[in-house]
């Protein structure tokens, strides 16, 4: 069965304390893997798309990587404004899009 | 440019009432998606359109849920005879064209929070 699992469910960091969020997936026919950021009361905001194992993308303090079984979102020297829920989603070739439950990140000053 | 917009942002319905939720996608986007998001969970797929054609409605939870996009632009998600379990945030997303090109990212609206009392 197709599954997308994110860990940890919640993560509390001190400002400047780097860490990684994990997204593991078991899907048949991966077309792309997406990372989104969601703030309370808002819709998900697109961050990255990864298409194949070994691919990496960066944006400011965030870097996303992809292997055949999982993706990591690395956060370097986070700031309080990085606090949000980070969602991972996989798109299959039949256009079925599956989301994980998200990781709630809190960065304390 | 303008992003995806949804209205209303909040809707309170009494059990048994019908509701209609509207989505205005990004101009020129061919693909449009509806998701349901429960508190503390990721969005769950409901249905999607390519232009006016509804190509997949496998995620609609019951036959009380109905979606349309008659002119290939604005879409409406209708829920008939609402039940308490329908309470959730309903998200709309659009994509340039899920079937073509090399990028398939979906851009989301702010959502409509539906509360059924």
Coordinates of N, CA, C and O in Angstrom, one line a residue, chain B:
Chain B
X1 N 1.8 37.9 -9.1 CA 0.5 37.8 -9.6 C -0.5 37.2 -8.6 O 0.0 36.8 -7.5
X2 N -1.7 37.2 -8.9 CA -2.7 36.7 -8.0 C -2.5 35.2 -7.8 O -2.3 34.5 -8.8
X3 N -2.7 34.7 -6.6 CA -2.6 33.3 -6.3 C -4.0 32.7 -6.3 O -4.9 33.2 -6.9
X4 N -4.1 31.5 -5.8 CA -5.4 30.8 -5.7 C -6.2 31.4 -4.6 O -5.7 31.7 -3.5
X5 N -7.4 31.7 -4.9 CA -8.3 32.3 -3.9 C -9.5 31.4 -3.6 O -9.9 30.6 -4.5
X6 N -10.0 31.4 -2.4 CA -11.1 30.5 -2.0 C -12.1 31.4 -1.2 O -11.7 32.3 -0.4
X7 N -13.4 31.0 -1.4 CA -14.4 31.7 -0.6 C -15.5 30.8 -0.3 O -15.8 29.8 -1.1
X8 N -16.2 30.9 0.9 CA -15.8 31.8 1.9 C -14.6 31.2 2.7 O -14.2 30.1 2.5
X9 N -14.0 32.0 3.5 CA -12.8 31.5 4.3 C -13.3 30.7 5.5 O -12.6 29.7 5.9
X10 N -14.5 31.0 6.0 CA -15.1 30.3 7.1 C -16.6 30.0 6.8 O -17.2 30.9 6.3
X11 N -17.0 28.8 7.1 CA -18.4 28.5 6.9 C -18.9 27.7 8.1 O -18.3 26.7 8.4
X12 N -20.0 28.1 8.7 CA -20.6 27.3 9.7 C -22.0 26.9 9.2 O -22.8 27.7 8.7
X13 N -22.2 25.6 9.2 CA -23.5 25.0 8.7 C -24.1 24.2 9.7 O -23.4 23.5 10.5
X14 N -25.4 24.2 9.7 CA -26.1 23.3 10.6 C -26.2 21.9 9.9 O -26.3 21.8 8.7
X15 N -26.2 20.9 10.7 CA -26.3 19.6 10.2 C -27.5 19.4 9.2 O -28.6 19.8 9.6
X16 N -27.2 18.9 8.1 CA -28.3 18.7 7.1 C -28.4 19.8 6.0 O -29.0 19.6 5.0
X17 N -27.7 20.9 6.2 CA -27.7 22.0 5.3 C -26.7 21.6 4.1 O -25.8 20.9 4.3
X18 N -27.0 22.3 3.0 CA -26.1 22.1 1.8 C -25.1 23.3 1.8 O -25.5 24.4 2.2
X19 N -23.9 23.1 1.4 CA -22.9 24.2 1.3 C -22.2 24.1 0.0 O -22.1 23.1 -0.7
X20 N -21.7 25.3 -0.5 CA -20.9 25.4 -1.7 C -19.7 26.2 -1.4 O -19.7 27.3 -0.9
X21 N -18.6 25.6 -1.8 CA -17.2 26.3 -1.6 C -16.6 26.6 -2.9 O -16.6 25.7 -3.8
X22 N -16.1 27.8 -3.0 CA -15.6 28.3 -4.3 C -14.1 28.3 -4.4 O -13.5 28.7 -3.4
X23 N -13.6 28.1 -5.6 CA -12.1 28.2 -5.8 C -11.8 28.9 -7.1 O -12.4 28.5 -8.1
X24 N -11.0 29.9 -7.0 CA -10.5 30.6 -8.2 C -9.0 30.3 -8.4 O -8.2 30.7 -7.6
X25 N -8.7 29.5 -9.4 CA -7.3 29.1 -9.5 C -6.5 30.2 -10.1 O -7.0 31.3 -10.5
X26 N -5.2 30.0 -10.2 CA -4.3 30.9 -10.8 C -4.6 30.9 -12.3 O -4.9 29.9 -12.9
X27 N -4.7 32.1 -12.9 CA -5.1 32.3 -14.3 C -4.2 31.5 -15.2 O -3.0 31.5 -15.1
X28 N -4.8 30.7 -16.1 CA -4.0 29.9 -17.0 C -3.7 28.5 -16.6 O -3.1 27.7 -17.3
X29 N -4.0 28.2 -15.3 CA -3.7 26.9 -14.8 C -4.7 25.9 -15.3 O -5.9 26.1 -15.0
X30 N -4.3 24.8 -15.9 CA -5.2 23.8 -16.4 C -5.7 22.9 -15.4 O -6.8 22.5 -15.4
X31 N -4.8 22.5 -14.4 CA -5.2 21.5 -13.5 C -5.7 22.1 -12.2 O -5.1 23.1 -11.7
X32 N -6.7 21.5 -11.6 CA -7.3 22.0 -10.3 C -7.6 20.9 -9.4 O -8.2 19.9 -9.9
X33 N -7.2 21.0 -8.2 CA -7.4 19.9 -7.2 C -8.1 20.4 -6.0 O -8.0 21.5 -5.5
X34 N -8.9 19.5 -5.4 CA -9.5 19.7 -4.1 C -9.0 18.7 -3.1 O -8.8 17.5 -3.4
X35 N -8.7 19.2 -1.8 CA -8.2 18.4 -0.7 C -9.1 18.7 0.5 O -9.6 19.8 0.7
X36 N -9.1 17.7 1.4 CA -9.7 17.9 2.7 C -8.6 17.7 3.7 O -7.8 16.8 3.7
X37 N -8.5 18.7 4.7 CA -7.5 18.6 5.7 C -8.1 18.6 7.1 O -8.7 19.6 7.5
X38 N -8.0 17.5 7.8 CA -8.4 17.4 9.2 C -7.3 18.0 10.1 O -6.2 18.1 9.7
X39 N -7.7 18.4 11.3 CA -6.8 19.1 12.2 C -5.6 18.2 12.5 O -5.8 17.0 12.8
X40 N -4.4 18.7 12.3 CA -3.2 17.9 12.7 C -2.8 16.9 11.6 O -1.9 16.1 11.9
X41 N -3.5 16.9 10.5 CA -3.2 15.9 9.4 C -2.8 16.6 8.2 O -3.0 17.8 8.0
X42 N -2.2 15.9 7.3 CA -1.9 16.4 5.9 C -3.1 16.4 5.1 O -4.1 15.8 5.4
X43 N -3.1 17.2 4.0 CA -4.3 17.2 3.1 C -4.5 15.8 2.5 O -3.6 15.1 2.2
X44 N -5.8 15.5 2.3 CA -6.2 14.3 1.6 C -6.9 14.6 0.3 O -7.8 15.4 0.3
X45 N -6.5 14.0 -0.7 CA -7.0 14.2 -2.1 C -8.5 13.9 -2.1 O -9.0 12.9 -1.6
X46 N -9.3 14.8 -2.8 CA -10.7 14.5 -3.0 C -10.9 14.3 -4.5 O -11.5 13.3 -4.9
X47 N -10.5 15.3 -5.4 CA -10.8 15.2 -6.8 C -9.9 16.1 -7.6 O -9.3 17.0 -7.0
X48 N -9.8 15.9 -8.9 CA -9.1 16.9 -9.7 C -9.7 17.0 -11.1 O -10.4 16.1 -11.6
X49 N -9.4 18.1 -11.7 CA -9.9 18.5 -13.0 C -8.7 18.9 -13.9 O -7.7 19.5 -13.5
X50 N -8.9 18.5 -15.2 CA -8.1 19.0 -16.3 C -9.0 19.9 -17.1 O -9.9 19.3 -17.7
X51 N -8.8 21.2 -17.1 CA -9.8 22.1 -17.7 C -11.2 21.8 -17.1 O -11.3 21.8 -15.8
X52 N -12.2 21.5 -17.9 CA -13.5 21.3 -17.3 C -13.8 19.8 -17.0 O -14.8 19.5 -16.4
X53 N -12.8 18.9 -17.4 CA -13.1 17.5 -17.2 C -12.6 17.0 -15.8 O -11.5 17.3 -15.4
X54 N -13.5 16.4 -15.1 CA -13.2 15.8 -13.8 C -12.6 14.4 -14.1 O -13.3 13.5 -14.4
X55 N -11.3 14.3 -13.9 CA -10.6 13.0 -14.3 C -10.5 12.0 -13.2 O -10.3 10.8 -13.4
X56 N -10.6 12.5 -12.0 CA -10.5 11.5 -10.8 C -11.3 12.1 -9.7 O -11.1 13.2 -9.2
X57 N -12.3 11.3 -9.2 CA -13.1 11.7 -8.1 C -13.1 10.6 -7.0 O -14.0 10.5 -6.2
X58 N -12.0 9.8 -7.1 CA -11.9 8.7 -6.2 C -11.8 9.0 -4.7 O -12.1 8.2 -3.8
X59 N -11.4 10.2 -4.4 CA -11.2 10.6 -3.0 C -12.5 11.2 -2.4 O -12.5 11.5 -1.1
X60 N -13.5 11.5 -3.1 CA -14.7 12.0 -2.6 C -15.3 11.0 -1.6 O -15.5 9.9 -1.9
X61 N -15.6 11.4 -0.3 CA -15.9 10.5 0.7 C -17.3 9.9 0.6 O -17.5 8.8 1.1
X62 N -18.2 10.6 -0.1 CA -19.6 10.0 -0.3 C -20.2 10.7 -1.4 O -19.7 11.7 -2.0
X63 N -21.4 10.2 -1.8 CA -22.1 10.8 -2.9 C -22.8 12.1 -2.5 O -23.4 12.8 -3.3
X64 N -22.5 12.5 -1.3 CA -23.0 13.9 -0.9 C -22.1 15.0 -1.4 O -22.4 16.2 -1.3
X65 N -20.9 14.6 -1.8 CA -19.8 15.5 -2.2 C -19.9 15.5 -3.8 O -19.9 14.5 -4.4
X66 N -19.8 16.8 -4.3 CA -19.9 16.9 -5.7 C -19.1 18.1 -6.1 O -19.1 19.2 -5.4
X67 N -18.3 18.0 -7.2 CA -17.4 19.1 -7.6 C -17.7 19.4 -9.1 O -18.0 18.5 -9.8
X68 N -17.5 20.7 -9.5 CA -17.7 21.0 -10.9 C -16.8 22.1 -11.2 O -16.3 22.9 -10.4
X69 N -16.5 22.2 -12.5 CA -15.6 23.3 -13.1 C -16.1 23.5 -14.5 O -15.4 23.2 -15.5
X70 N -17.3 24.1 -14.7 CA -18.0 24.1 -16.0 C -17.3 24.8 -17.1 O -17.4 24.4 -18.2
X71 N -16.5 25.8 -16.8 CA -15.8 26.6 -17.9 C -14.3 26.4 -17.8 O -13.6 27.2 -18.4
X72 N -13.9 25.5 -17.0 CA -12.4 25.2 -17.0 C -11.6 26.2 -16.2 O -10.4 26.3 -16.3
X73 N -12.4 27.0 -15.4 CA -11.7 28.0 -14.6 C -12.1 27.9 -13.1 O -11.6 27.0 -12.4
X74 N -13.1 28.6 -12.7 CA -13.6 28.6 -11.3 C -14.2 27.2 -11.0 O -14.8 26.6 -11.9
X75 N -14.0 26.7 -9.8 CA -14.5 25.4 -9.4 C -15.3 25.6 -8.1 O -15.1 26.5 -7.3
X76 N -16.3 24.7 -8.0 CA -17.2 24.7 -6.8 C -17.2 23.3 -6.2 O -17.4 22.3 -7.0
X77 N -17.0 23.2 -5.0 CA -17.2 21.9 -4.2 C -18.5 22.1 -3.4 O -18.6 23.0 -2.6
X78 N -19.4 21.2 -3.7 CA -20.7 21.2 -3.0 C -20.8 20.0 -2.1 O -20.5 18.9 -2.5
X79 N -21.3 20.3 -0.9 CA -21.6 19.2 0.0 C -23.0 19.3 0.4 O -23.5 20.3 0.9
X80 N -23.7 18.2 0.1 CA -25.2 18.1 0.4 C -25.4 17.5 1.8 O -24.6 16.6 2.2
X81 N -26.4 17.9 2.5 CA -26.9 17.3 3.7 C -25.6 17.1 4.7 O -25.3 16.0 5.1
X82 N -25.0 18.2 5.0 CA -23.7 18.2 5.8 C -23.9 17.4 7.1 O -24.9 17.4 7.7
X83 N -22.8 16.7 7.4 CA -22.7 15.9 8.6 C -21.6 16.4 9.5 O -20.7 17.1 8.9
X84 N -21.5 16.1 10.8 CA -20.5 16.6 11.6 C -19.1 16.2 11.1 O -18.1 16.9 11.2
X85 N -19.0 15.0 10.6 CA -17.7 14.5 10.2 C -17.2 15.2 8.9 O -16.0 15.0 8.5
X86 N -18.0 16.1 8.3 CA -17.5 16.9 7.2 C -16.7 18.1 7.7 O -16.1 18.8 6.8
X87 N -16.8 18.4 8.9 CA -16.0 19.5 9.5 C -14.5 19.3 9.2 O -13.9 18.3 9.6
X88 N -13.9 20.3 8.5 CA -12.5 20.2 8.1 C -12.2 21.5 7.4 O -13.0 22.3 7.2
X89 N -10.9 21.6 7.0 CA -10.5 22.6 6.1 C -10.5 22.1 4.7 O -9.9 21.0 4.4
X90 N -11.1 22.7 3.7 CA -11.1 22.3 2.3 C -10.2 23.2 1.6 O -10.4 24.4 1.5
X91 N -9.2 22.6 1.0 CA -8.1 23.3 0.2 C -8.3 23.1 -1.2 O -8.6 21.9 -1.7
X92 N -8.0 24.1 -2.0 CA -8.0 24.0 -3.4 C -6.6 24.3 -3.9 O -5.9 25.2 -3.3
X93 N -6.1 23.6 -4.9 CA -4.8 23.9 -5.5 C -4.9 23.9 -7.0 O -5.7 23.2 -7.6
X94 N -4.0 24.7 -7.6 CA -3.9 24.6 -9.1 C -2.5 24.4 -9.5 O -1.5 24.7 -8.8
X95 N -2.4 23.9 -10.7 CA -1.1 23.5 -11.3 C -1.1 23.9 -12.8 O -2.2 23.8 -13.4
X96 N 0.0 24.3 -13.3 CA 0.0 24.7 -14.7 C -0.6 23.7 -15.6 O -1.5 24.0 -16.4
X97 N -0.1 22.4 -15.6 CA -0.7 21.3 -16.3 C -0.1 20.1 -15.8 O 1.1 19.8 -16.2
X98 N -0.8 19.3 -15.0 CA -0.2 18.1 -14.4 C 0.2 17.1 -15.4 O 1.0 16.2 -15.1
X99 N -0.4 17.1 -16.6 CA -0.1 16.1 -17.6 C 1.0 16.5 -18.6 O 1.4 15.7 -19.4
X100 N 1.5 17.7 -18.5 CA 2.5 18.1 -19.5 C 3.6 18.9 -18.8 O 3.5 19.4 -17.7
X101 N 4.7 19.0 -19.5 CA 5.8 19.9 -18.9 C 6.6 19.1 -17.9 O 6.5 17.9 -17.8
X102 N 7.5 19.8 -17.3 CA 8.5 19.1 -16.4 C 8.3 19.6 -14.9 O 9.1 19.2 -14.1
X103 N 7.3 20.4 -14.7 CA 7.1 20.8 -13.3 C 5.7 20.6 -12.9 O 4.8 21.0 -13.7
X104 N 5.4 20.0 -11.8 CA 4.0 19.6 -11.5 C 3.6 20.2 -10.2 O 2.6 19.8 -9.6
X105 N 4.3 21.2 -9.7 CA 4.0 21.7 -8.4 C 2.6 22.3 -8.3 O 2.1 22.9 -9.3
X106 N 1.9 22.1 -7.2 CA 0.6 22.6 -7.0 C 0.7 23.8 -6.0 O 1.4 23.8 -5.1
X107 N -0.1 24.9 -6.4 CA -0.2 26.1 -5.5 C -1.5 26.1 -4.9 O -2.5 26.0 -5.5
X108 N -1.5 26.3 -3.6 CA -2.7 26.2 -2.7 C -3.3 27.5 -2.4 O -2.6 28.5 -2.2
X109 N -4.6 27.5 -2.2 CA -5.3 28.6 -1.7 C -5.3 28.5 -0.2 O -4.7 27.6 0.4
X110 N -5.9 29.5 0.5 CA -5.9 29.6 2.0 C -6.8 28.6 2.6 O -6.7 28.4 3.8
X111 N -7.7 28.0 1.9 CA -8.7 27.0 2.4 C -10.0 27.7 2.9 O -10.0 28.9 3.2
X112 N -11.0 26.8 3.0 CA -12.2 27.2 3.7 C -12.4 26.3 4.9 O -12.4 25.0 4.7
X113 N -12.6 26.9 6.0 CA -12.8 26.1 7.2 C -14.3 25.9 7.4 O -15.0 26.8 7.6
X114 N -14.7 24.6 7.3 CA -16.1 24.3 7.4 C -16.4 23.7 8.8 O -15.7 22.7 9.2
X115 N -17.3 24.2 9.5 CA -17.7 23.7 10.8 C -19.2 23.3 10.7 O -20.0 24.2 10.4
X116 N -19.5 22.1 11.0 CA -20.9 21.6 10.9 C -21.4 21.4 12.4 O -20.8 20.6 13.1
X117 N -22.4 22.1 12.7 CA -22.9 22.0 14.1 C -24.2 21.2 14.3 O -24.8 20.9 13.2

